Every structure is written in structure tokens, then in C-alpha cells.
Amino acid sequence: MDLTGGFGARSGGGGPCREATGLDSLHIGEEFRQLVTLPPENAGSFTALLELPPTQAVELLHFTDTSSSQAAVTGIGGDIAPPPPLHSFGTLTFPSNPVLMERAARFSVIATEQQNGNVSGETTTSSVPSNSSANLDRVKTEPAETESSQRLTSDQAVENQSPSPSQNNRSGKRKEFEKKVKSSTKKNKSSEENEKLPYVHVRARRGQATDSHSLAERARREKINARMKLLQELVPGCDKIQGTALVLDEIINHVQSLQRQVEMLSMRLAAVNPRIDFSLDTILASENGSLMDGSFNGTAMQLAWPHQVIETEQSYHHRQLQPPPPPQPQQWPYDGLNQPAWGREEDQDHGNDHNNLMAVSENLMVGSANLHPNQVKMEL
Amino acid sequence: MVDSLFPSIENTGDDDASPESSRKKRRISETSKEAETEARRTNEESLKRWRTNRVQQIYSCKLVEALRRVRQRSNDAGKVSGAAREIRETADRVLAASARGTTRWSRAIIATRVRARLKKHRKAKSTGNIKSRKATTETKRIKLPAVERKLKILGRLVPGCRKVSVPNLLDEATDYIAALEMQVRAMEALAEILATAAPRTTLTGP
């Protein structure tokens, strides 16, 4: 009875005394004690601290020097010090201040210590400073860790008589505070810390909503916009158009025009098609005819006759057809694609393949052309 | 220099045909900037893929091969219009084959031919199309916002991309446009060669 009453009194009302003793046992610095004992109007319960408005929490986190942190400490209870200018992401030196780290960590640690015995609290606090290396994501994980550790220790703890409603109250308030910490830190996270975490992070810019829905929406929109930009670059004449709908119109028109061009070309090829077999071989012959003139244009090679077909057909036509003597005029729109250049630009095996093709074709047409076999072999 | 291969077609874009780009690792995290760089990376890869010398040569080689076979088959038929359709389908199939199955539209093109063959057997049984058009059954539906309507149209244009998510659809459209451009260039070059070569053979032929 007595014990329970005592416990209830301690955990319920006697906040400052117990906290002070707890703090003393933890050897916390002056400023933290001030912080804890500052709000007298709230009966000094720890939960008052947890009800800090987010701006002040952000202030705490943003303070980079101890002097300003002192100001924050004094400002929490009554006057609110003018918030320091929130630095841009890159200059946030939050992790460099171990005091703030410890303070932020110990907000949750104190709560754990309240619920459990000193022993478990001490173990957690001893683990916390070791964790507080200058890493922002550790801050995120620390509250989670301490929460989880607190849950563990609360399970293991021997009959802590703290009444359950106040316990839930405290854990709820703590989660709220941590969520505020998290949301504020998420705003100013730097990019390299994203990569340390295993899950996907989307950066929320300053001044934008940070709930999960709008974040996901923003990520999705950014993906789509990136792809639209690429399509704009691909389709000619889309750069100047503003607005997704018009750009999509242009893209659709372009695709339709390309498909119609393919149809037209296929009709043209169909018209020419009956002569395809005949023409192609004569083309090859004429190609080698132009080879005689010394200006090799890689037209035939550009068409890249398949190896086997060449052999059969070449031998056939070699016997039957005489290659037309006239040299190719400049109607061949292709520049002289040199064999070395061609071989250079391709992969090794493919280059060899085509070299063989050329060699084959040249060898087969040797009889009909004035090409010296020596010359051919040299080009190999 | 490589673009001189197909100079008869206008040089679309300022990209130089570069050697095939090496594969790059993708990062897990995506911020706004990173989403853009990632999309740009994949799209530049796909764009350059359709402009390399090697791809063009593979395509023209296979195209000629396929056209020969088509000619042999349509020699018996003797129609020109039918041959045009066959040639187009052949060209599309060759294009899809050059894509090596990495893109959805290429797989869809190859698959439609299989499905068309199957349908030929089943045509005797079924008269009409069962699933002809479900899109416009509800007449009282309010018109979708303009962008979404256009996305649907685009999905219908790109083969096999009707029910694809928006970012994937845009990716597929990018690759499809690049591939179509290459196809147009190759076919036009081929038509040029044949057109200029053909009359000469008639003149000088036996």
C-alpha cells in the first residue's frame, strides 16, 4: 500500500524531485537540469517538455553553438528566443553538437528511466552517448532504438508500479515528440544520409508538406515529369511547347507520322520488290565495280549481306552476270566508309564477321573486277 | 560520321551515334533530382542504342533477309497491296527482334504474329469479336481529363502498351520513337538503293 502510494506519488506528481534525482544520478550538465525544471506551471512533469511546439524542437535541433543552445534553454520556459535562421540543408551542422544529440536522445531516455528502474535506464543512457556520433540518421534510429529498448526493458522490468495510463500517456507524448523531431529533421536531411538507409527516401523540400501521401505523390510526379522532358527532347519541336497536354499531342502526332512513313516505305519496297533479288546482287556487283575505281563506299557493307547467302548467290551470279562497268556516281549518298573505321567502331566479333563478309564478297568478285587479290588480302 | 550511313533521312536530333554506352548502376534512393537523372540515363541509353552503327547494320541485314523471304512467298500471291502489308509487318518484326526483347512493345509485336496465326485457325468458329470495345460502353461517363485521354491514345499507338502505367508508358514510347526513326531511315535507304539500282538493271540486263 505504502509502496504503491509512494510510487504513484512519485511517478504522478513529484516530477521534479524524482527527475532531479534521476538526473543527478545520470550526471547531466547544468543546462539540462534547467531544462527539466524550467516549466513550473506544468507541475514539473516531464510530459510538459514533450509538449514543446515543433518550432522550439526545431530550434533545439538547429542550434549549432552552445551559447545559442543556452539561449534556447532559457527561452523554453517563458520567452521564446527568436528562432535562429534555419540554415539551408548543406550547412546544417546539427550532428556536430553532441550536447544537442544527447539532449534529444535523453528526452526519450529520461522517460525510459522513469518507467523502469535506474539500472535499465542507465544501461540505455550509457548506450546512447556511444551511439551519438555525428550522424543524423542515428538520431532517427535512436528514438526508435530507445523506444524499442524501452519496450523491452519494460517487459523485463520487475513490476514497475507506474500506473498504466500515465505510462501510455508518456509513451504517446514521446512518440509525438519524436515524430515532430523526425518530421523536422526529414525536412533538412542531406542527401548522403539517404543512401545509408535501406529504404527509399524522398526528399521533402523546405516549406512543402511532409505527410507520406504528398511525398509519394511528389515522387511520382517527378518521375513522370522527368520522362516527359526526355520525350520532349526526342520529338522535334516540343521544346517550346508548354503544358503536358500539348506536348502529348505532339508526341502522338509524331508517332503517327512515323508509322505512316513506315507504311509508305513498305509500299515503295513492295513495288520494287519483284526486282529485289536481281537488283541486290547487281548492286553488290556494282559495288565491287566501284571498288575497282578505288573509292570504296561501304554501301554493300552497310546492307551487311548475311554470310551464307552471299556465298551461294555470289557464286551464282559470278557465273551468270557481268557486272555493269559504269562507276557509281555520287548518287550513293554514303560517304566512303572505310573498313578500318568500321571495324573500329564495332565490337570485336562483329567487326571480324563483317570483315570476313567483305573478304568473301571481294574474293568472289575478283574474277569480274580488276581488283587484285593482293589488294584484297591487304585490306583484311 | 556514322550518321552518314543514313543521310537520306533527315538527321533527327543532334545526338551523335556513340558507341554503346556501358551499363550504369542504379541507385536505390530517388529524390527529385535523382529521378530525373535516372530517367535520363535510361532514356539516353535507349536513344543511343537505336543510333549505333551496329544496330543499324544488324537491322538492315535482317531486313534484307526477311524481304527476300517475303518476296519469295508473295511471288506466288502476286498482289502488291498485300505485299506492302507483309513488308511492313516484316519490317516491324525485324525491328522488334533487334530490340532483343527488352522492351514491351517489341515483345508485343512478336506476340501479335503468333496470336494472329492462332486466330486464323479459330476464325471459322467465332464470328465476331467478343472483346471488341469496352472503353466506350458507358456513354454517361464524364470525359477524362485531357492528359489522361492523350495518354490512353498514346498507349494504343505503342503496341502492347494499353494498360501500362504512366511512367512505363512514357519509357516505352521513348524507345519506340527512337526505334521507329531508325526503321524509317533504314527502309528509306533501302528503297533508295533499290530504286536507283533497279532501272539500271532493266536497261543493262540481259
XYZ file of C-alpha atoms in Angstrom:
586
model
C 0.000 0.000 0.000
C 2.577 2.321 1.125
C 4.823 1.353 -1.640
C 2.185 1.720 -4.263
C 1.156 5.050 -2.893
C 4.700 6.158 -2.884
C 5.242 5.013 -6.398
C 2.096 6.624 -7.572
C 3.004 9.870 -5.968
C 6.413 9.819 -7.426
C 5.526 8.973 -10.938
C 2.382 11.028 -10.968
C 3.140 14.243 -9.228
C 6.578 14.503 -7.840
C 8.091 15.087 -11.117
C 10.867 17.476 -10.464
C 12.174 15.794 -7.390
C 12.341 12.441 -8.984
C 13.649 13.830 -12.183
C 16.228 15.800 -10.381
C 17.422 12.782 -8.553
C 17.344 10.781 -11.683
C 19.270 13.435 -13.472
C 21.804 13.652 -10.771
C 22.333 10.024 -10.940
C 22.953 10.372 -14.614
C 25.432 13.196 -14.199
C 23.809 15.517 -16.609
C 25.065 19.005 -17.078
C 23.629 22.139 -15.643
C 21.701 23.218 -18.617
C 19.793 20.049 -18.876
C 18.667 20.287 -15.312
C 17.480 23.748 -16.029
C 15.663 22.453 -18.993
C 13.914 19.853 -16.964
C 12.937 22.071 -14.097
C 12.008 25.044 -16.126
C 8.297 24.712 -16.679
C 6.993 25.029 -13.181
C 3.444 25.718 -14.150
C 3.063 22.255 -15.529
C 3.786 20.649 -12.188
C 7.188 19.907 -13.499
C 6.080 16.752 -15.152
C 8.238 15.533 -17.876
C 5.374 15.443 -20.262
C 5.412 19.225 -20.404
C 8.742 19.100 -22.066
C 7.411 16.726 -24.590
C 4.707 19.119 -25.496
C 7.167 21.513 -26.903
C 5.891 23.136 -30.004
C 7.702 21.887 -33.040
C 9.388 25.195 -33.715
C 11.155 25.015 -30.452
C 12.098 21.468 -31.065
C 13.472 22.550 -34.370
C 15.307 25.320 -32.684
C 16.878 22.884 -30.381
C 17.996 20.844 -33.238
C 19.269 23.672 -35.279
C 21.386 25.339 -32.720
C 24.920 24.911 -33.632
C 26.731 26.537 -30.789
C 26.312 26.074 -27.149
C 25.706 29.713 -26.483
C 22.630 29.741 -28.572
C 21.619 26.490 -27.039
C 21.818 28.152 -23.698
C 19.503 30.761 -25.015
C 17.163 28.072 -26.102
C 17.233 26.502 -22.760
C 16.301 29.687 -21.051
C 13.810 30.510 -23.692
C 11.808 27.374 -23.415
C 10.113 28.158 -20.241
C 8.944 31.675 -20.892
C 10.222 33.983 -23.521
C 10.801 32.371 -26.747
C 14.085 33.409 -28.154
C 13.861 34.498 -31.735
C 14.362 31.397 -33.749
C 17.692 31.271 -35.416
C 17.594 31.374 -39.175
C 17.116 27.919 -40.400
C 20.153 27.043 -42.321
C 19.958 25.521 -45.704
C 20.409 21.838 -45.871
C 24.061 21.769 -46.518
C 25.075 23.989 -43.690
C 23.127 22.228 -41.058
C 25.661 21.235 -38.504
C 23.316 19.545 -36.230
C 25.310 16.404 -35.857
C 28.325 18.311 -34.741
C 26.787 19.273 -31.494
C 26.958 16.381 -29.149
C 25.105 18.240 -26.484
C 22.052 18.535 -28.632
C 22.378 14.946 -29.600
C 22.428 13.867 -26.064
C 19.611 16.119 -25.180
C 17.424 14.867 -27.944
C 18.326 11.359 -27.095
C 17.794 11.744 -23.473
C 14.327 13.103 -23.845
C 13.348 9.606 -24.538
C 15.893 8.144 -22.246
C 14.557 10.002 -19.291
C 11.178 8.629 -19.984
C 12.515 5.150 -20.067
C 14.319 5.749 -16.907
C 11.175 6.926 -15.338
C 9.319 3.833 -16.081
C 11.977 1.375 -15.328
C 14.479 1.169 -12.643
C 17.620 3.149 -12.653
C 19.558 0.222 -13.784
C 17.896 -0.274 -17.083
C 17.780 3.441 -17.632
C 21.435 3.694 -17.031
C 22.207 0.987 -19.424
C 20.244 2.687 -22.099
C 21.795 6.017 -21.403
C 25.205 4.541 -21.403
C 24.488 3.104 -24.759
C 23.108 6.343 -26.046
C 26.209 8.507 -25.812
C 28.189 5.884 -27.575
C 25.676 5.976 -30.335
C 25.641 9.678 -30.609
C 28.182 10.012 -33.306
C 27.562 12.859 -35.601
C 25.065 11.185 -37.775
C 21.629 12.384 -38.435
C 20.073 9.077 -39.156
C 21.289 7.838 -35.852
C 19.105 10.432 -34.306
C 16.236 8.934 -36.127
C 17.101 5.471 -35.104
C 17.940 6.424 -31.591
C 14.437 7.312 -30.602
C 13.350 4.162 -32.279
C 16.025 2.239 -30.508
C 15.315 3.724 -27.191
C 11.692 3.114 -27.774
C 12.282 -0.456 -28.597
C 14.726 -0.843 -25.787
C 12.270 0.812 -23.539
C 9.642 -1.617 -24.570
C 11.990 -4.450 -23.979
C 13.039 -3.237 -20.626
C 9.502 -2.508 -19.742
C 8.754 -6.099 -20.380
C 11.662 -7.243 -18.428
C 11.295 -4.746 -15.637
C 10.240 -6.043 -12.318
C 6.799 -4.824 -11.501
C 7.155 -1.167 -12.098
C 4.193 0.196 -10.385
C 3.804 3.179 -12.599
C 0.153 3.276 -13.442
C -0.558 2.271 -16.952
C -2.463 5.350 -18.050
C 0.387 7.649 -17.254
C 2.762 5.251 -18.909
C 0.722 5.261 -22.048
C 0.460 8.946 -21.766
C 4.166 9.319 -21.629
C 4.879 6.913 -24.412
C 2.282 8.576 -26.538
C 3.691 12.005 -25.887
C 7.157 10.782 -26.515
C 6.181 9.340 -29.820
C 4.585 12.570 -30.723
C 7.698 14.474 -29.876
C 9.841 12.063 -31.769
C 7.585 12.296 -34.701
C 7.994 16.017 -34.618
C 11.710 15.608 -34.409
C 11.627 13.216 -37.269
C 9.477 15.363 -39.449
C 11.608 18.380 -38.819
C 14.782 16.523 -39.478
C 13.354 14.996 -42.565
C 12.987 18.429 -43.998
C 16.637 19.152 -43.744
C 18.156 15.847 -44.458
C 21.188 15.841 -46.624
C 21.382 13.529 -49.486
C 24.217 11.312 -48.415
C 22.317 10.193 -45.410
C 19.608 8.926 -47.646
C 21.834 6.281 -49.002
C 22.695 4.810 -45.698
C 19.154 3.782 -45.022
C 17.872 0.713 -46.746
C 14.586 2.127 -47.895
C 13.708 4.730 -50.430
C 13.744 8.285 -49.303
C 12.151 11.164 -50.970
C 13.427 14.490 -50.022
C 10.855 16.962 -48.906
C 11.868 20.451 -49.688
C 11.522 23.217 -47.273
C 8.037 24.549 -46.974
C 6.347 21.559 -48.505
C 4.032 19.113 -46.864
C 5.678 16.141 -45.339
C 2.971 13.600 -44.907
C 3.510 10.388 -46.687
C 0.805 10.879 -49.248
C 2.082 14.103 -50.637
C 5.612 12.793 -50.602
C 4.660 9.794 -52.631
C 2.660 11.969 -54.924
C 5.554 14.281 -55.418
C 7.920 11.436 -56.195
C 5.520 10.072 -58.745
C 5.049 13.427 -60.360
C 8.751 13.997 -60.568
C 9.305 10.681 -62.257
C 6.674 11.443 -64.812
C 7.989 14.902 -65.434
C 11.492 13.626 -65.989
C 10.295 11.243 -68.639
C 8.164 13.837 -70.285
C 11.181 16.060 -70.558
C 13.109 13.347 -72.328
C 10.287 12.773 -74.735
C 10.222 16.456 -75.413
C 13.831 16.374 -76.366
C 13.281 13.423 -78.621
C 10.357 14.762 -80.537
C 11.330 17.730 -82.652
C 9.541 20.938 -81.955
C 8.374 20.101 -78.488
C 10.780 22.229 -76.600
C 8.832 25.387 -76.944
C 5.509 23.971 -76.018
C 4.273 24.478 -72.538
C 1.939 22.090 -70.922
C 1.710 18.376 -70.780
C -1.358 18.012 -72.934
C 0.087 19.834 -75.910
C 3.357 18.005 -75.644
C 1.477 14.739 -75.615
C -0.383 15.901 -78.690
C 2.889 16.463 -80.443
C 4.216 13.116 -79.380
C 1.134 11.362 -80.656
C 1.371 13.176 -83.949
C 4.992 12.253 -84.274
C 4.362 8.583 -83.620
C 1.526 8.556 -86.094
C 3.612 10.264 -88.743
C 6.432 7.793 -88.227
C 4.078 4.891 -88.559
C 2.617 6.364 -91.726
C 6.098 6.820 -93.126
C 6.798 3.180 -92.474
C 3.641 2.285 -94.349
C 4.618 4.430 -97.320
C 8.088 2.983 -97.427
C 6.781 -0.527 -97.229
C 4.546 0.194 -100.195
C 7.505 1.532 -102.094
C 9.523 -1.502 -101.238
C 6.670 -3.718 -102.281
C 6.604 -2.010 -105.636
C 10.306 -2.500 -106.079
C 10.250 -5.905 -104.542
C 9.991 -8.142 -107.556
C 13.361 -6.947 -108.570
C 14.862 -7.283 -105.165
C 16.738 -10.442 -105.730
C 18.041 -9.366 -109.051
C 18.914 -5.862 -108.001
C 20.644 -6.674 -104.821
C 23.159 -8.848 -106.447
C 23.766 -6.394 -109.191
C 24.178 -3.807 -106.562
C 26.802 -5.887 -104.993
C 28.455 -6.299 -108.305
C 28.324 -2.633 -108.950
C 29.683 -2.047 -105.522
C 32.668 -4.055 -106.354
C 32.743 -2.351 -109.675
C 33.200 0.876 -107.847
C 35.779 -0.838 -105.805
C 37.783 -1.005 -108.952
C 37.876 2.711 -109.049
C 39.456 2.667 -105.690
C 36.795 4.535 -103.841
C 35.257 2.080 -101.583
C 31.934 3.103 -100.262
C 30.577 0.774 -97.729
C 27.114 0.606 -99.177
C 27.121 -3.088 -99.608
C 28.619 -3.493 -96.251
C 26.112 -1.187 -94.825
C 23.466 -3.518 -96.062
C 25.512 -6.248 -94.494
C 24.804 -9.279 -96.535
C 24.445 -12.362 -94.473
C 27.362 -14.574 -94.855
C 25.858 -17.719 -96.238
C 23.561 -16.045 -98.669
C 26.417 -14.146 -100.138
C 28.394 -17.208 -100.835
C 25.686 -19.022 -102.678
C 24.351 -16.096 -104.573
C 27.669 -14.602 -105.335
C 28.965 -17.717 -106.917
C 25.770 -17.989 -108.894
C 25.901 -14.506 -110.196
C 29.541 -14.614 -110.692
C 28.964 -17.164 -113.309
C 25.967 -15.582 -114.897
C 26.090 -11.866 -114.598
C 28.573 -9.403 -115.832
C 28.811 -6.502 -113.506
C 27.933 -3.218 -115.135
C 31.102 -1.286 -115.732
C 29.994 2.291 -115.092
C 31.271 3.674 -111.857
C 28.830 4.750 -109.291
C 28.004 8.407 -109.428
C 27.571 10.473 -106.346
C 24.016 9.399 -106.023
C 25.216 6.991 -103.475
C 24.567 9.128 -100.510
C 27.009 7.421 -98.297
C 30.454 8.620 -97.648
C 33.269 6.246 -98.115
C 33.013 4.245 -95.041
C 36.413 2.826 -94.575
C 36.836 -0.641 -93.455
C 39.165 0.309 -90.649
C 36.759 2.884 -89.365
C 34.001 0.396 -89.482
C 35.965 -2.259 -87.780
C 36.973 0.221 -85.186
C 33.506 1.155 -84.237
C 32.165 -2.283 -83.805
C 32.671 -4.968 -81.322
C 35.388 -7.330 -81.961
C 33.430 -10.319 -83.072
C 31.030 -8.358 -85.160
C 33.818 -6.476 -86.801
C 35.545 -9.668 -87.683
C 32.342 -11.037 -89.006
C 31.872 -8.155 -91.351
C 35.458 -8.196 -92.341
C 35.006 -11.751 -93.338
C 31.910 -10.840 -95.266
C 33.757 -8.224 -97.157
C 36.620 -10.517 -97.785
C 34.272 -13.149 -99.100
C 32.454 -10.805 -101.371
C 35.623 -9.330 -102.641
C 37.183 -12.648 -103.237
C 34.181 -13.876 -105.103
C 34.053 -10.889 -107.326
C 37.706 -10.956 -108.072
C 37.208 -12.549 -111.401
C 34.763 -9.943 -112.549
C 36.588 -6.993 -111.192
C 40.036 -5.722 -111.705
C 40.681 -5.971 -108.067
C 43.925 -7.573 -107.292
C 43.749 -10.420 -104.855
C 46.742 -8.973 -103.151
C 44.888 -5.810 -102.569
C 42.037 -7.697 -101.088
C 44.201 -9.576 -98.732
C 45.908 -6.467 -97.639
C 42.642 -4.946 -96.625
C 41.973 -7.910 -94.468
C 30.363 10.138 -89.357
C 28.211 7.193 -88.612
C 25.119 9.167 -89.385
C 26.347 9.352 -92.939
C 25.050 5.853 -93.252
C 21.537 7.110 -93.411
C 21.912 10.620 -94.605
C 18.956 10.484 -96.913
C 16.749 10.750 -93.908
C 16.981 13.999 -92.092
C 19.296 13.968 -89.168
C 16.877 13.843 -86.370
C 18.306 15.272 -83.239
C 21.771 16.370 -82.507
C 22.952 13.195 -80.913
C 25.977 11.657 -82.387
C 25.810 7.963 -82.796
C 28.056 6.966 -79.999
C 29.474 3.607 -79.191
C 27.243 1.601 -76.994
C 27.208 3.069 -73.526
C 28.235 0.948 -70.667
C 25.673 -0.159 -68.217
C 25.392 2.060 -65.198
C 24.339 1.125 -61.737
C 21.092 2.434 -60.460
C 20.814 3.936 -57.090
C 18.067 2.919 -54.808
C 17.092 6.273 -53.489
C 15.240 8.752 -55.586
C 14.933 12.371 -54.932
C 13.605 14.829 -57.424
C 16.988 15.335 -58.995
C 17.826 11.694 -58.894
C 14.586 10.660 -60.504
C 15.420 12.903 -63.363
C 18.943 11.665 -63.750
C 17.844 8.106 -63.591
C 15.183 8.533 -66.205
C 17.613 10.461 -68.324
C 20.183 7.752 -68.034
C 17.840 5.000 -69.143
C 16.475 7.064 -71.925
C 19.815 8.160 -73.199
C 20.862 4.576 -73.219
C 17.845 3.616 -75.226
C 18.237 6.556 -77.569
C 21.836 5.830 -78.267
C 21.031 2.203 -78.622
C 18.968 2.894 -81.678
C 21.546 5.042 -83.293
C 24.648 2.975 -83.147
C 26.288 1.748 -86.242
C 25.982 -1.797 -85.155
C 22.273 -1.669 -84.564
C 21.700 -0.161 -87.934
C 23.708 -2.809 -89.615
C 22.012 -5.596 -87.774
C 18.683 -4.181 -88.736
C 19.445 -3.672 -92.372
C 20.936 -7.125 -92.627
C 17.923 -8.807 -91.136
C 15.606 -6.613 -93.115
C 17.104 -7.658 -96.384
C 16.977 -11.269 -95.385
C 13.358 -11.051 -94.389
C 12.439 -9.161 -97.506
C 13.919 -11.831 -99.639
C 11.830 -14.420 -97.938
C 8.747 -12.293 -98.242
C 9.385 -11.832 -101.894
C 9.671 -15.498 -102.384
C 6.430 -16.063 -100.573
C 4.487 -13.293 -102.214
C 5.705 -14.199 -105.646
C 3.044 -16.812 -105.653
C 0.359 -14.396 -104.476
C 1.173 -11.602 -106.842
C -0.643 -8.736 -105.099
C 1.118 -5.521 -104.393
C -1.030 -4.193 -101.594
C -0.860 -7.425 -99.733
C 2.856 -7.383 -100.184
C 3.034 -3.913 -98.712
C 1.319 -5.038 -95.564
C 3.571 -8.029 -95.334
C 6.606 -5.947 -95.805
C 5.542 -3.584 -93.097
C 4.869 -6.408 -90.716
C 8.143 -7.973 -91.591
C 9.957 -4.757 -91.017
C 8.215 -4.339 -87.675
C 9.113 -7.794 -86.651
C 12.698 -7.317 -87.585
C 12.724 -4.106 -85.631
C 11.267 -5.848 -82.635
C 13.848 -8.580 -82.964
C 16.594 -6.020 -82.950
C 15.292 -4.788 -79.645
C 16.193 -8.137 -78.152
C 13.100 -8.403 -76.092
C 13.969 -5.759 -73.596
C 11.025 -3.553 -74.315
C 7.370 -4.271 -74.001
C 6.383 -3.100 -77.456
C 8.932 -5.358 -79.100
C 7.573 -8.362 -77.280
C 4.051 -7.356 -78.195
C 4.896 -7.090 -81.886
C 6.395 -10.542 -81.929
C 3.498 -11.897 -79.946
C 0.813 -10.474 -82.200
C 2.070 -12.526 -85.068
C 1.751 -15.662 -83.035
C -1.687 -14.654 -81.942
C -2.694 -13.819 -85.490
C -1.691 -17.264 -86.569
C -3.718 -18.824 -83.834
C -6.677 -16.695 -84.709
C -6.570 -17.864 -88.269
C -7.394 -21.327 -87.114
C -10.108 -20.150 -84.852
C -11.709 -17.809 -87.330
C -14.024 -20.464 -88.593
C -15.623 -20.846 -85.206
C -16.050 -17.385 -83.829
C -17.739 -14.830 -85.981
C -17.393 -11.525 -84.186
C -15.017 -10.062 -81.705
C -16.121 -10.717 -78.233
C -13.997 -8.131 -76.565
C -14.137 -5.573 -79.245
C -14.501 -2.381 -77.351
C -15.126 -1.980 -73.696
C -13.847 1.505 -73.491
C -16.860 3.407 -74.657
C -19.725 1.313 -73.366
C -20.633 3.790 -70.709
C -21.909 6.794 -72.528
C -22.733 8.705 -69.421
C -19.152 8.731 -68.229
C -17.677 12.168 -67.897
C -14.777 12.851 -70.190
C -11.478 12.052 -68.594
C -9.059 14.868 -68.140
C -7.257 15.753 -71.337
C -3.868 14.462 -70.321
C -5.190 11.092 -69.365
C -7.116 10.806 -72.584
C -3.986 11.505 -74.548
C -2.050 9.022 -72.550
C -4.612 6.436 -73.469
C -4.276 7.297 -77.130
C -0.543 7.015 -76.858
C -0.977 3.673 -75.215
C -2.981 2.481 -78.138
C -0.381 3.677 -80.602
C 2.522 1.921 -78.993
C 1.950 -1.778 -79.497
C 1.230 -3.704 -76.381
C 1.047 -0.766 -74.062
C -2.596 -0.222 -73.425
C -2.700 -0.969 -69.771
C 0.744 0.091 -68.802
C 1.441 2.527 -66.027
C 2.169 6.101 -66.963
C 5.917 6.267 -66.344
C 6.446 2.934 -68.072
C 4.322 4.058 -70.944
C 6.462 7.116 -71.390
C 9.583 4.995 -71.309
C 8.199 2.629 -73.882
C 7.121 5.498 -76.067
C 10.606 6.949 -75.969
C 12.188 3.721 -77.044
C 9.531 3.123 -79.657
C 10.014 6.516 -81.221
C 13.768 6.018 -81.404
C 13.294 2.607 -82.960
C 10.763 3.887 -85.465
C 13.120 6.597 -86.543
C 15.804 4.048 -87.192
C 13.372 1.892 -89.086
C 12.311 4.764 -91.286
C 15.879 5.645 -92.049
C 16.824 2.099 -92.917
C 13.834 1.472 -95.119
C 14.267 4.704 -96.938
C 17.894 3.978 -97.613
C 16.991 0.554 -98.877
C 14.266 1.937 -101.096
C 16.711 4.445 -102.479
C 19.206 1.797 -103.355
C 16.645 -0.388 -104.977
C 15.008 2.432 -106.830
C 18.228 3.706 -108.272
C 19.627 0.309 -108.972
C 16.521 -1.203 -110.476
C 16.129 0.859 -113.595
C 19.769 0.330 -114.405
C 19.340 -3.394 -114.383
C 16.379 -3.142 -116.665
C 18.463 -1.131 -119.006
C 21.560 -3.208 -118.874
C 20.003 -6.521 -118.024
C 20.159 -9.485 -120.262
